[in-house]
Each structure stands twice: as structure tokens, then as C-alpha cells.
C-alpha positions as MATLAB code, in Angstrom:
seq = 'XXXXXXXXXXXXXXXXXXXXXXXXXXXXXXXXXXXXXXXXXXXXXXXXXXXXXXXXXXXXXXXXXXXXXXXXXXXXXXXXXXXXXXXXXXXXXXXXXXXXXXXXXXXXXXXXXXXXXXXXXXXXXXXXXXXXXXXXXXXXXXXXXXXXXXXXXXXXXXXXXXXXXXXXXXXXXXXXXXXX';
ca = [
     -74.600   38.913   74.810;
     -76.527   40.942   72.038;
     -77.686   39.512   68.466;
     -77.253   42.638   67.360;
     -75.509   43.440   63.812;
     -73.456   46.965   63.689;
     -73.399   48.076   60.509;
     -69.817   49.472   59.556;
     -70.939   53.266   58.492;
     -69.834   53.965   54.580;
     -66.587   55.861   54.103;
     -67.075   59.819   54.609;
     -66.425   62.760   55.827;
     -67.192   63.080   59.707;
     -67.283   65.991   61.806;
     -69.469   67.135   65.252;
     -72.417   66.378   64.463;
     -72.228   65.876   60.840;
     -71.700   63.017   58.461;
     -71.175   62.870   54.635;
     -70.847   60.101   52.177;
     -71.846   59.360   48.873;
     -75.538   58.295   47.608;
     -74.035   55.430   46.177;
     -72.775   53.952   49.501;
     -75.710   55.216   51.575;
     -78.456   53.451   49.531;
     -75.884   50.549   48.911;
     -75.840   50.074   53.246;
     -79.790   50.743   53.083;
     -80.344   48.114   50.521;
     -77.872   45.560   51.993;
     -79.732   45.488   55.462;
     -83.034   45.226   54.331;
     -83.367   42.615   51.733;
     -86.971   40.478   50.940;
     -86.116   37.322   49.588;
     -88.277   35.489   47.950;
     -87.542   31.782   49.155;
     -88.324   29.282   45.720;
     -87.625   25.736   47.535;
     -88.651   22.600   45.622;
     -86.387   20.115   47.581;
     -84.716   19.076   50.459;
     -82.559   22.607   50.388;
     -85.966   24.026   51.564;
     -85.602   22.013   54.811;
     -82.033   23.806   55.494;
     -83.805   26.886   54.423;
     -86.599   26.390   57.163;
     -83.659   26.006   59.916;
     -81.541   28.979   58.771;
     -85.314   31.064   59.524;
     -85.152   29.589   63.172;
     -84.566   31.004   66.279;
     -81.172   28.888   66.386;
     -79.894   30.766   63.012;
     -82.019   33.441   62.388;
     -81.351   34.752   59.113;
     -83.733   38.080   60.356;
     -80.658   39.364   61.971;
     -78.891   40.322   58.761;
     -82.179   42.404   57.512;
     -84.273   39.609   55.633;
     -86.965   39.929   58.335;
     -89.979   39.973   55.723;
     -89.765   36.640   53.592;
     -92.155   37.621   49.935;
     -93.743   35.258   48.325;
     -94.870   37.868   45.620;
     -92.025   38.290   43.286;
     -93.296   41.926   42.583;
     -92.423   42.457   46.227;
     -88.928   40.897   46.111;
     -85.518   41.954   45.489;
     -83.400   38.689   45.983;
     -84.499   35.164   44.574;
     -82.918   32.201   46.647;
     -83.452   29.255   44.197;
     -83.323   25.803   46.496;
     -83.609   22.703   45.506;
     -83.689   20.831   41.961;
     -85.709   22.706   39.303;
     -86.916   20.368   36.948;
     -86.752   21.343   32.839;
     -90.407   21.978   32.901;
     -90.020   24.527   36.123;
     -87.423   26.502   34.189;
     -90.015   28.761   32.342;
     -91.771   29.673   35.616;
     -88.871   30.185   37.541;
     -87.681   32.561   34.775;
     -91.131   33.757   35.126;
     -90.793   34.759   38.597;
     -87.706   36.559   37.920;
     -89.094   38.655   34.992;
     -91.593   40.085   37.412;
     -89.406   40.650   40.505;
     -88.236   44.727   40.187;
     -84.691   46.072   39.676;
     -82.379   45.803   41.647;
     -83.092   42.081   41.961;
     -80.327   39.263   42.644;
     -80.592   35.320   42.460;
     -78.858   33.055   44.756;
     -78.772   29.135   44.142;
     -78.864   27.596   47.257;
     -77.323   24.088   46.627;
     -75.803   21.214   44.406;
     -79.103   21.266   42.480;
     -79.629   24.669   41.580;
     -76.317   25.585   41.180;
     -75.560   22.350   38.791;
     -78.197   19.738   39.039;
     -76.618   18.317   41.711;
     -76.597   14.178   41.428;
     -79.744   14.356   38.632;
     -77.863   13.892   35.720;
     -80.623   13.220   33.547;
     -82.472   14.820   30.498;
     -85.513   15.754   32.948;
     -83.498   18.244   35.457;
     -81.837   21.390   34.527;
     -78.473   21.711   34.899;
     -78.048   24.648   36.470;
     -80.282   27.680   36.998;
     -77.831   29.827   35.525;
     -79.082   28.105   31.785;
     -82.547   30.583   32.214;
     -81.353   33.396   34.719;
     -78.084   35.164   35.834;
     -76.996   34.259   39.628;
     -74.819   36.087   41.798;
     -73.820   34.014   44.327;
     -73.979   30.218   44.411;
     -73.837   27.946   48.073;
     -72.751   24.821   47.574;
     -73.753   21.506   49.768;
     -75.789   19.306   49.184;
     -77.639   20.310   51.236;
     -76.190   23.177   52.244;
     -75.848   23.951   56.202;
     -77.526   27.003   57.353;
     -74.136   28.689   58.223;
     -73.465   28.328   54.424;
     -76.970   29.853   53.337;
     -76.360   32.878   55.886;
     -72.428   33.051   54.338;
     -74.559   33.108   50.818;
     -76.696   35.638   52.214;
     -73.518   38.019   53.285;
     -72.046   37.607   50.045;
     -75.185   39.525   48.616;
     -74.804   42.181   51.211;
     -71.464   42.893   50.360;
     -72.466   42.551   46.270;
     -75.602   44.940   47.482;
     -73.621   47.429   49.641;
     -70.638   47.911   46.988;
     -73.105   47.952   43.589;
     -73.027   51.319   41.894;
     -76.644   52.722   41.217;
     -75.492   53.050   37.039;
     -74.507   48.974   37.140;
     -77.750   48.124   36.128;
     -77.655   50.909   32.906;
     -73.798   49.801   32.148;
     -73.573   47.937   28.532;
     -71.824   44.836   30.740;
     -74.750   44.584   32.275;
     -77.554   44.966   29.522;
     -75.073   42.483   27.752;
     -75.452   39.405   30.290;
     -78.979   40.169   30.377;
     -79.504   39.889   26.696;
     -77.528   36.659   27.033;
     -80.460   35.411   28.586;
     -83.030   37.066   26.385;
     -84.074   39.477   29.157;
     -84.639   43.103   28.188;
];
């Protein structure tokens, strides 16, 4: 039995030896497969994080080989873990320097909503200093529900139009956040 993933092609025109779809979908299935994320664990999420990199889960099989710890080399943030109100600036930081296309996903109760830290110290939520995309809850989350996560951002990846990211929608949520 093979770990191999086959990719669904994009929809197209086929023919002997010929195959034609649309840029959109073919950088959208390009993009999907071979995502960097940059892994920003502060907590007990990291642990689950560690596992879901193991042999026994191996999040490598769904493209996310390369793990970047340089956000100018990343495309998809996984926020673990709780993120104290002094982190906030410098994990807003981090994602002001990763490049578009870039996505965010919180990876547990803590990043997603501060988890059981209701207190003035702990942010509530990354989504108070940075748009997310997809949110895994769990506290902690088990690595089947960090590689679900993961899929959901291949299927937001794959299906993205190129022009999203120029779309007044799009500039509008970012200004919500005072991003330019």
C-alpha cells in the first residue's frame, strides 16, 4: 500500500496527447501541493504539531515537505498555541513580511479564541491582529484535525482566483486590519 496522494487533474479539455485548462486552476493545483508553512508554536499545540510532522502522520505527503522558519520564505502561517497580548505585534509582524499569496491557520482553542485564558494578558483570538482562513479546533487539536486544517487550505488554495487578492472584498478585510 502506497502513501501516495493523486492529485485530481483541474477541469479541461482532454484529447491524445493533449490537455487544456485554465491558468487559474493550474497554478491553483501547483500552489495547493506545495505549500511552506511557517509553523509559529508557543504552546502545547506545538507538541501535536511535532506528531502531525512524524513518520506516523506525515503532513509531507500533502506537499508541506519544506517547513520555513523565514516568513519571507512562507506562504501559510499555522499559529499554535496561546499568543500572549504582548506577542500580538510580532506575530502581526511575521505576517506583514510573509509574500502574497499568504494564508493563516489557527491551530487550536488558543489561537482561534484564547482557549481557557480568559484573562486581560492573552489575546483572544488571533483573528483581533490578522485575517485567518481556516481555524482547527481542540484543545489540543489531534494531528488528524491539523492535517483536515491543512486540506481545507488546499482546497481554499486550489479554488482561489489569481484577481482575489486585487478584488475590493479583499483590500477591504485587509484594511480592517490596517494592512495595506
Amino acid at each position: 500500500m502506497s502513501d501516495i496522494q493523486i492529485v485530481e487533474a483541474p477541469a479541461g479539455v482532454e484529447g491524445s496527447g493533449f490537455f487544456a485548462t485554465s491558468l487559474d486552476k493550474a497554478i491553483g493545483l501547483a500552489r495547493a501541493n506545495s505549500l511552506w508553512p511557517l509553523p509559529f508554536a508557543t504552546s502545547c499545540c506545538g507538541i501535536e504539531f511535532m506528531a502531525t510532522m512524524g513518520s506516523h502522520y506525515d503532513l509531507a505527503r500533502f506537499g508541506a515537505e519544506r517547513l520555513s522558519f523565514s516568513p519571507r520564505q512562507a506562504d501559510l502561517l499555522m499559529v499554535m498555541g496561546t499568543i500572549s497580548k504582548k506577542m500580538a505585534p510580532v506575530l502581526r509582524q511575521v505576517y506583514l513580511q510573509m509574500a502574497e499569496p499568504r494564508w493563516v491557520m489557527a491551530v487550536g482553542a488558543c489561537a482561534s479564541s484564547g482557549g481557557i485564558f480568559d484573562t486581560y494578558s492573552v489575546l483572544q483570538g488571533i483573528d483581533e491582529v490578522i485575517p485567518v482562513d481556516v481555524y482547527v479546533p481542540g484543545c489540543p487539536p489531534r494531528p488528524e484535525g491539523i492535517i483536515d486544517g491543512f486540506m481545507n487550505i488546499q482546497k481554499l488554495v486550489k479554488t482561489e482566483s489569481l484577481r482575489r487578492r486585487n478584488e475590493p472584498k479583499y483590500q477591504a478585510l485587509l484594511a480592517k486590519y490596517g494592512i495595506q
